[in-house]
Amino acid sequence: MSSPPPTLNLAGGKTKKIKHLKLENVSLPWSSQRLRRLETFSLEIEGTVPVEEMVNLFIKNPGLRSFHLSYRSPRGLDIPAPPTSAGSNTFQATANSLEEVSISFDNPGIASHILSRVYMPACTSLKLAAKAISMMNNIHSLNEALLQFAPKIGHAMNEGGRTKFYDWPDQPFNWSISPEQEIFQLSIEFSHFDLEDIIVFIRNLASNSESELDMEVYLGPTSQQIADKLGEWTEITKLHISSSFNSDCDQNDEAVLFPDYLGHTRADPDLVLSWPFPDLQELDLSELECSLLRVFDMLNRRYLSKSDRKRLKKLNVPINTPPKLDIRVRDTLNPEDSLIVPAIESHRGVKSLEYGSSEDLEFEETLCI
């Protein structure tokens, strides 16, 4: 068992006026009168988090502008009771000056407790990083704690258009809202959570914010299992693909190839013939090294010919034909690619064909904390 972190000594004269406090693996003397003029607070700690003292920190420091907490909970820690609705007068503190909040945690209950007890009306940037360490970690407890931000989230989603979801090798899943006007920015990382739970969480958050969920996914090398789960997500309307093969996949999981995967036919839960990412409208392949012949082959399988559709109709096989695609490909084409371009441009499943990298391609910027 690891020993508890040492307690910071605030008795010295040099600590009379503390405005900016950044600590790592140090416990605070929470009752100290010198913790009353803070403007920025950052604490990284492994061990028990005194959640009530943390809430009191906001009461004692009304001028606090930035709050960062990163913690790893010891096993057996008592998790606070799930918060009641944030709209039913449960707040214990109001942080009128707080603009930036960043919490990294492996115990959603503690983060939920803080966010549901401290009202943050001036917050313009909220960054959360959640890491599951056991089956008991339920990310959905955060949905209720985030209710105070629902109007801001809804406004940001309406103003910013598509939200962004990143699946990148060796990094957590990341979902973010970043409108150009920066009225409110939200970024959430998910480490070791099941993708289905993440999807449900994001859908609930959008529903609580009374917003339509429209997703833009940045997809790096990925596995068949992840692709299948993402491929069922009807809210995904734009897809960026950065690699065609995942050499780092789990040996027990089949690697998925793009763009080939988009042409795989399957039956959805209603027994209707469909394809992965059924509502996809834009496909960015500008970072993908593959022959355009493969793109053409995918289109032929994703968008059935008129004769094939008639044949299936006679057999009473329902079809969910996906929308036509706006496709972007790389701007350096070999002679073979150039030969197939006219066939792609005029394809029944193509709305438009563009060349060159997308201006908003930011695969590397996935870490929120």
Short mmCIF file of C-alpha atoms in Angstrom, two decimals:
data_model
loop_
_atom_site.label_atom_id
_atom_site.label_comp_id
_atom_site.label_asym_id
_atom_site.label_seq_id
_atom_site.Cartn_x
_atom_site.Cartn_y
_atom_site.Cartn_z
CA MET A 1 0.00 0.00 0.00
CA SER A 2 1.39 3.40 -1.01
CA SER A 3 1.85 6.06 1.65
CA PRO A 4 -0.38 9.17 1.56
CA PRO A 5 1.07 12.24 -0.19
CA PRO A 6 2.77 14.85 2.01
CA THR A 7 0.77 17.88 3.11
CA LEU A 8 1.75 21.27 1.74
CA ASN A 9 2.99 23.69 4.41
CA LEU A 10 1.34 27.09 4.03
CA ALA A 11 2.62 28.50 7.30
CA GLY A 12 5.55 30.39 5.77
CA GLY A 13 5.40 34.13 5.19
CA LYS A 14 6.09 33.79 1.47
CA THR A 15 2.72 32.12 0.92
CA LYS A 16 0.71 35.11 2.14
CA LYS A 17 -0.70 36.00 -1.27
CA ILE A 18 -1.27 32.90 -3.38
CA LYS A 19 -3.01 33.50 -6.70
CA HIS A 20 -1.73 30.60 -8.77
CA LEU A 21 -1.32 27.15 -7.29
CA LYS A 22 -0.07 24.07 -9.15
CA LEU A 23 0.63 20.89 -7.19
CA GLU A 24 1.45 17.26 -7.90
CA ASN A 25 1.01 14.42 -5.40
CA VAL A 26 0.73 16.85 -2.49
CA SER A 27 -2.17 17.07 -0.07
CA LEU A 28 -3.53 20.48 0.82
CA PRO A 29 -4.34 21.94 4.24
CA TRP A 30 -7.85 22.68 3.02
CA SER A 31 -8.82 24.74 6.08
CA SER A 32 -5.96 27.20 5.59
CA GLN A 33 -7.04 30.84 5.36
CA ARG A 34 -4.39 31.37 2.69
CA LEU A 35 -6.38 29.36 0.16
CA ARG A 36 -8.75 32.26 -0.44
CA ARG A 37 -7.29 34.38 -3.25
CA LEU A 38 -6.69 31.76 -5.91
CA GLU A 39 -7.19 32.60 -9.58
CA THR A 40 -5.84 29.33 -11.00
CA PHE A 41 -5.74 25.94 -9.31
CA SER A 42 -4.13 22.73 -10.59
CA LEU A 43 -3.82 19.50 -8.61
CA GLU A 44 -2.61 16.10 -9.77
CA ILE A 45 -2.98 13.46 -7.09
CA GLU A 46 -3.17 9.73 -6.57
CA GLY A 47 -5.26 8.82 -3.57
CA THR A 48 -8.41 9.86 -1.81
CA VAL A 49 -9.99 13.01 -3.20
CA PRO A 50 -11.76 15.13 -0.52
CA VAL A 51 -14.71 16.03 -2.71
CA GLU A 52 -16.47 18.22 -0.15
CA GLU A 53 -13.28 20.21 0.48
CA MET A 54 -12.92 20.52 -3.27
CA VAL A 55 -16.41 22.02 -3.49
CA ASN A 56 -15.59 24.39 -0.62
CA LEU A 57 -12.55 25.57 -2.58
CA PHE A 58 -14.91 27.33 -5.00
CA ILE A 59 -16.78 28.97 -2.13
CA LYS A 60 -13.54 30.30 -0.62
CA ASN A 61 -12.16 31.50 -3.97
CA PRO A 62 -14.84 33.43 -5.88
CA GLY A 63 -12.18 34.83 -8.22
CA LEU A 64 -11.04 31.39 -9.44
CA ARG A 65 -10.76 31.46 -13.25
CA SER A 66 -9.13 28.10 -14.04
CA PHE A 67 -9.57 24.73 -12.32
CA HIS A 68 -7.61 21.60 -13.20
CA LEU A 69 -7.90 18.31 -11.32
CA SER A 70 -6.27 15.02 -12.28
CA TYR A 71 -6.68 12.08 -9.97
CA ARG A 72 -6.30 8.35 -9.72
CA SER A 73 -8.49 6.80 -7.09
CA PRO A 74 -7.29 4.09 -4.71
CA ARG A 75 -9.19 0.83 -4.79
CA GLY A 76 -11.95 0.65 -2.27
CA LEU A 77 -12.59 4.39 -2.25
CA ASP A 78 -16.10 5.34 -1.18
CA ILE A 79 -17.73 6.88 -4.23
CA PRO A 80 -20.11 9.77 -3.52
CA ALA A 81 -23.79 9.06 -3.98
CA PRO A 82 -25.02 9.72 -7.54
CA PRO A 83 -26.00 13.38 -7.84
CA THR A 84 -29.59 14.43 -8.16
CA SER A 85 -30.67 16.65 -11.01
CA ALA A 86 -28.45 19.69 -11.39
CA GLY A 87 -31.57 21.74 -12.01
CA SER A 88 -33.19 21.06 -8.64
CA ASN A 89 -31.26 23.47 -6.37
CA THR A 90 -28.51 21.01 -5.42
CA PHE A 91 -25.66 23.48 -6.00
CA GLN A 92 -23.53 24.28 -2.97
CA ALA A 93 -21.30 26.86 -4.65
CA THR A 94 -21.41 29.31 -7.55
CA ALA A 95 -18.19 29.99 -9.46
CA ASN A 96 -19.03 33.20 -11.30
CA SER A 97 -15.46 33.83 -12.51
CA LEU A 98 -14.61 30.27 -13.57
CA GLU A 99 -13.92 30.05 -17.31
CA GLU A 100 -11.80 26.91 -17.78
CA VAL A 101 -12.43 23.51 -16.20
CA SER A 102 -10.31 20.41 -16.79
CA ILE A 103 -10.86 17.14 -14.91
CA SER A 104 -9.02 13.88 -15.60
CA PHE A 105 -10.31 10.93 -13.63
CA ASP A 106 -10.74 7.18 -13.24
CA ASN A 107 -13.76 7.53 -10.98
CA PRO A 108 -16.71 9.23 -12.75
CA GLY A 109 -18.56 9.49 -9.42
CA ILE A 110 -16.13 12.07 -8.07
CA ALA A 111 -16.18 14.22 -11.21
CA SER A 112 -19.98 14.01 -11.25
CA HIS A 113 -20.11 15.08 -7.61
CA ILE A 114 -18.04 18.22 -8.24
CA LEU A 115 -19.82 19.20 -11.47
CA SER A 116 -23.25 18.79 -9.90
CA ARG A 117 -22.42 20.76 -6.75
CA VAL A 118 -20.65 23.77 -8.28
CA TYR A 119 -22.60 26.06 -10.61
CA MET A 120 -20.31 27.39 -13.37
CA PRO A 121 -22.24 30.00 -15.37
CA ALA A 122 -19.15 31.67 -16.90
CA CYS A 123 -17.45 28.45 -18.07
CA THR A 124 -16.43 28.56 -21.75
CA SER A 125 -14.14 25.51 -21.85
CA LEU A 126 -14.83 22.11 -20.28
CA LYS A 127 -12.38 19.26 -20.77
CA LEU A 128 -12.92 15.81 -19.30
CA ALA A 129 -10.72 12.73 -19.55
CA ALA A 130 -12.34 9.54 -18.28
CA LYS A 131 -10.49 6.27 -17.76
CA ALA A 132 -12.34 3.10 -16.80
CA ILE A 133 -10.48 0.91 -14.31
CA SER A 134 -13.26 -1.53 -13.50
CA MET A 135 -16.72 -2.65 -14.57
CA MET A 136 -18.09 -0.42 -11.78
CA ASN A 137 -17.06 2.75 -13.61
CA ASN A 138 -20.28 4.04 -15.14
CA ILE A 139 -19.71 6.98 -17.46
CA HIS A 140 -23.46 7.67 -17.60
CA SER A 141 -23.40 9.29 -14.15
CA LEU A 142 -21.84 12.28 -15.90
CA ASN A 143 -24.92 12.88 -18.05
CA GLU A 144 -26.85 14.20 -15.06
CA ALA A 145 -23.91 16.20 -13.74
CA LEU A 146 -23.54 17.94 -17.10
CA LEU A 147 -27.13 19.15 -17.17
CA GLN A 148 -26.03 22.63 -16.05
CA PHE A 149 -24.11 22.91 -19.33
CA ALA A 150 -26.98 21.64 -21.51
CA PRO A 151 -28.01 25.07 -22.88
CA LYS A 152 -24.39 25.91 -23.75
CA ILE A 153 -23.78 22.50 -25.32
CA GLY A 154 -26.96 22.80 -27.37
CA HIS A 155 -26.05 26.31 -28.56
CA ALA A 156 -22.50 25.25 -29.42
CA MET A 157 -23.74 22.21 -31.36
CA ASN A 158 -26.24 24.33 -33.28
CA GLU A 159 -23.65 26.99 -34.09
CA GLY A 160 -20.71 24.66 -34.73
CA GLY A 161 -22.46 22.09 -36.89
CA ARG A 162 -20.85 18.68 -36.78
CA THR A 163 -19.22 17.49 -33.59
CA LYS A 164 -15.94 15.62 -33.97
CA PHE A 165 -15.06 12.10 -32.89
CA TYR A 166 -11.50 10.73 -33.06
CA ASP A 167 -10.35 7.13 -33.14
CA TRP A 168 -6.58 7.23 -33.40
CA PRO A 169 -3.98 4.52 -32.60
CA ASP A 170 -2.70 4.41 -29.01
CA GLN A 171 -4.94 7.29 -27.96
CA PRO A 172 -8.30 7.46 -26.19
CA PHE A 173 -11.53 7.98 -28.07
CA ASN A 174 -12.22 11.70 -28.16
CA TRP A 175 -15.44 13.63 -28.78
CA SER A 176 -15.43 17.40 -29.02
CA ILE A 177 -17.53 20.45 -29.80
CA SER A 178 -15.47 23.37 -31.09
CA PRO A 179 -17.57 26.09 -32.75
CA GLU A 180 -15.61 28.76 -34.60
CA GLN A 181 -16.99 31.51 -32.36
CA GLU A 182 -15.66 29.67 -29.27
CA ILE A 183 -18.85 30.35 -27.33
CA PHE A 184 -18.37 27.07 -25.49
CA GLN A 185 -15.90 24.26 -26.09
CA LEU A 186 -16.36 20.73 -24.83
CA SER A 187 -13.86 17.90 -25.13
CA ILE A 188 -14.22 14.44 -23.58
CA GLU A 189 -11.71 11.60 -23.71
CA PHE A 190 -12.75 8.00 -23.10
CA SER A 191 -10.09 5.43 -22.15
CA HIS A 192 -10.98 1.74 -21.82
CA PHE A 193 -14.73 2.31 -22.04
CA ASP A 194 -16.86 0.18 -24.32
CA LEU A 195 -17.63 2.04 -27.54
CA GLU A 196 -21.33 1.23 -27.25
CA ASP A 197 -21.44 2.95 -23.83
CA ILE A 198 -19.68 5.98 -25.33
CA ILE A 199 -22.22 6.18 -28.15
CA VAL A 200 -25.13 6.02 -25.70
CA PHE A 201 -23.49 8.66 -23.49
CA ILE A 202 -23.01 11.11 -26.38
CA ARG A 203 -26.54 10.54 -27.65
CA ASN A 204 -27.96 11.21 -24.19
CA LEU A 205 -25.88 14.37 -23.87
CA ALA A 206 -27.20 15.64 -27.21
CA SER A 207 -30.76 14.75 -26.21
CA ASN A 208 -30.44 16.56 -22.86
CA SER A 209 -29.18 19.59 -24.79
CA GLU A 210 -32.14 19.37 -27.19
CA SER A 211 -29.76 19.19 -30.15
CA GLU A 212 -29.52 17.04 -33.24
CA LEU A 213 -26.34 15.00 -33.22
CA ASP A 214 -24.29 15.33 -36.41
CA MET A 215 -20.92 13.59 -36.33
CA GLU A 216 -17.64 14.00 -38.18
CA VAL A 217 -15.32 11.06 -37.52
CA TYR A 218 -11.54 11.02 -37.89
CA LEU A 219 -10.61 7.38 -38.29
CA GLY A 220 -7.06 6.11 -38.11
CA PRO A 221 -5.98 2.46 -38.35
CA THR A 222 -8.72 0.51 -36.63
CA SER A 223 -10.08 -2.96 -36.01
CA GLN A 224 -13.05 -4.77 -37.46
CA GLN A 225 -14.82 -4.63 -34.11
CA ILE A 226 -14.49 -0.84 -33.78
CA ALA A 227 -15.41 -0.25 -37.42
CA ASP A 228 -18.55 -2.38 -37.06
CA LYS A 229 -19.72 -0.43 -34.02
CA LEU A 230 -18.98 2.95 -35.57
CA GLY A 231 -20.57 1.78 -38.81
CA GLU A 232 -23.94 1.42 -37.07
CA TRP A 233 -23.88 5.03 -35.86
CA THR A 234 -26.49 6.78 -38.01
CA GLU A 235 -25.40 10.25 -36.79
CA ILE A 236 -22.08 10.01 -38.66
CA THR A 237 -22.37 12.10 -41.83
CA LYS A 238 -18.69 12.81 -42.56
CA LEU A 239 -15.75 10.42 -42.42
CA HIS A 240 -12.00 11.10 -42.66
CA ILE A 241 -9.82 8.05 -43.36
CA SER A 242 -6.08 8.31 -42.78
CA SER A 243 -4.79 4.77 -43.34
CA SER A 244 -5.86 1.61 -45.15
CA PHE A 245 -4.31 -1.02 -42.88
CA ASN A 246 -3.86 -1.39 -39.15
CA SER A 247 -0.66 -3.29 -38.42
CA ASP A 248 -1.15 -2.78 -34.67
CA CYS A 249 -4.51 -4.53 -34.41
CA ASP A 250 -5.05 -7.15 -31.77
CA GLN A 251 -4.11 -10.53 -33.21
CA ASN A 252 -7.54 -11.82 -32.27
CA ASP A 253 -9.29 -9.05 -34.18
CA GLU A 254 -9.38 -8.69 -37.93
CA ALA A 255 -7.98 -5.46 -39.34
CA VAL A 256 -10.34 -3.46 -41.51
CA LEU A 257 -9.50 -2.04 -44.92
CA PHE A 258 -10.81 1.26 -46.22
CA PRO A 259 -12.44 2.24 -48.50
CA ASP A 260 -13.32 -1.43 -49.17
CA TYR A 261 -15.22 -1.71 -45.89
CA LEU A 262 -17.82 0.84 -47.00
CA GLY A 263 -18.93 -1.55 -49.72
CA HIS A 264 -19.74 -4.45 -47.37
CA THR A 265 -23.39 -5.42 -47.59
CA ARG A 266 -25.22 -6.40 -44.43
CA ALA A 267 -28.71 -6.72 -42.98
CA ASP A 268 -29.66 -4.16 -40.34
CA PRO A 269 -31.81 -5.02 -37.26
CA ASP A 270 -34.98 -4.49 -39.33
CA LEU A 271 -33.74 -7.05 -41.89
CA VAL A 272 -33.17 -4.35 -44.49
CA LEU A 273 -30.18 -4.58 -46.82
CA SER A 274 -27.78 -1.78 -45.86
CA TRP A 275 -24.15 -0.68 -45.73
CA PRO A 276 -21.81 0.62 -42.98
CA PHE A 277 -22.24 4.29 -42.08
CA PRO A 278 -25.74 4.34 -43.63
CA ASP A 279 -26.15 8.16 -43.52
CA LEU A 280 -22.65 9.09 -44.67
CA GLN A 281 -22.63 12.15 -46.93
CA GLU A 282 -18.96 13.18 -47.12
CA LEU A 283 -15.92 10.92 -47.45
CA ASP A 284 -12.38 12.31 -47.12
CA LEU A 285 -9.76 9.94 -48.55
CA SER A 286 -7.12 12.60 -49.18
CA GLU A 287 -4.76 11.03 -46.61
CA LEU A 288 -5.34 7.49 -47.84
CA GLU A 289 -2.74 5.74 -49.98
CA CYS A 290 -4.80 3.45 -52.17
CA SER A 291 -5.70 2.97 -55.80
CA LEU A 292 -8.80 4.79 -57.02
CA LEU A 293 -9.82 1.49 -58.57
CA ARG A 294 -10.60 0.36 -55.03
CA VAL A 295 -12.73 3.46 -54.53
CA PHE A 296 -14.60 2.66 -57.75
CA ASP A 297 -15.10 -0.95 -56.66
CA MET A 298 -16.46 0.20 -53.30
CA LEU A 299 -18.93 2.52 -55.02
CA ASN A 300 -20.19 -0.30 -57.25
CA ARG A 301 -20.90 -2.46 -54.21
CA ARG A 302 -22.32 0.33 -52.03
CA TYR A 303 -24.66 1.68 -54.71
CA LEU A 304 -26.44 -1.12 -56.54
CA SER A 305 -27.25 -0.80 -60.21
CA LYS A 306 -30.81 -0.22 -61.33
CA SER A 307 -31.12 -3.80 -62.58
CA ASP A 308 -29.88 -5.20 -59.24
CA ARG A 309 -32.38 -3.07 -57.34
CA LYS A 310 -35.22 -4.31 -59.53
CA ARG A 311 -34.15 -7.91 -59.04
CA LEU A 312 -34.09 -7.53 -55.26
CA LYS A 313 -37.44 -5.81 -55.31
CA LYS A 314 -38.97 -8.80 -57.11
CA LEU A 315 -37.53 -10.99 -54.37
CA ASN A 316 -39.11 -8.72 -51.70
CA VAL A 317 -35.70 -7.75 -50.31
CA PRO A 318 -35.88 -4.19 -48.89
CA ILE A 319 -32.90 -1.90 -49.48
CA ASN A 320 -31.66 1.13 -47.55
CA THR A 321 -29.69 2.96 -50.24
CA PRO A 322 -27.21 5.42 -48.63
CA PRO A 323 -26.99 9.08 -49.71
CA LYS A 324 -24.72 10.09 -52.56
CA LEU A 325 -21.21 10.99 -51.48
CA ASP A 326 -19.08 14.10 -51.72
CA ILE A 327 -15.64 12.49 -52.02
CA ARG A 328 -12.22 14.04 -51.55
CA VAL A 329 -9.10 12.19 -52.76
CA ARG A 330 -5.39 13.02 -52.79
CA ASP A 331 -4.22 15.47 -55.45
CA THR A 332 -1.28 13.37 -56.72
CA LEU A 333 -2.68 10.77 -59.08
CA ASN A 334 -0.82 8.12 -61.05
CA PRO A 335 -1.84 7.29 -64.66
CA GLU A 336 -4.06 4.41 -63.52
CA ASP A 337 -5.91 6.69 -61.07
CA SER A 338 -6.34 9.39 -63.70
CA LEU A 339 -7.90 6.84 -66.01
CA ILE A 340 -10.62 5.92 -63.52
CA VAL A 341 -11.43 9.48 -62.38
CA PRO A 342 -14.16 10.11 -65.03
CA ALA A 343 -15.91 6.89 -64.01
CA ILE A 344 -15.92 7.97 -60.36
CA GLU A 345 -17.12 11.51 -61.16
CA SER A 346 -20.09 10.17 -63.11
CA HIS A 347 -20.89 7.32 -60.75
CA ARG A 348 -24.47 6.96 -59.53
CA GLY A 349 -23.30 7.14 -55.92
CA VAL A 350 -21.12 10.25 -56.25
CA LYS A 351 -22.37 13.79 -55.74
CA SER A 352 -18.98 15.48 -56.22
CA LEU A 353 -15.27 14.64 -56.42
CA GLU A 354 -12.59 16.98 -55.04
CA TYR A 355 -8.82 16.80 -54.69
CA GLY A 356 -6.25 17.70 -52.03
CA SER A 357 -6.13 17.61 -48.23
CA SER A 358 -9.01 18.99 -46.25
CA GLU A 359 -8.19 22.25 -44.43
CA ASP A 360 -9.64 20.96 -41.16
CA LEU A 361 -7.68 17.70 -41.10
CA GLU A 362 -6.27 17.53 -37.54
CA PHE A 363 -5.71 13.88 -36.75
CA GLU A 364 -2.95 14.57 -34.23
CA GLU A 365 -4.98 16.96 -32.06
CA THR A 366 -6.93 14.39 -30.10
CA LEU A 367 -5.78 14.72 -26.51
CA CYS A 368 -7.99 17.04 -24.49
CA ILE A 369 -5.98 17.11 -21.25
#
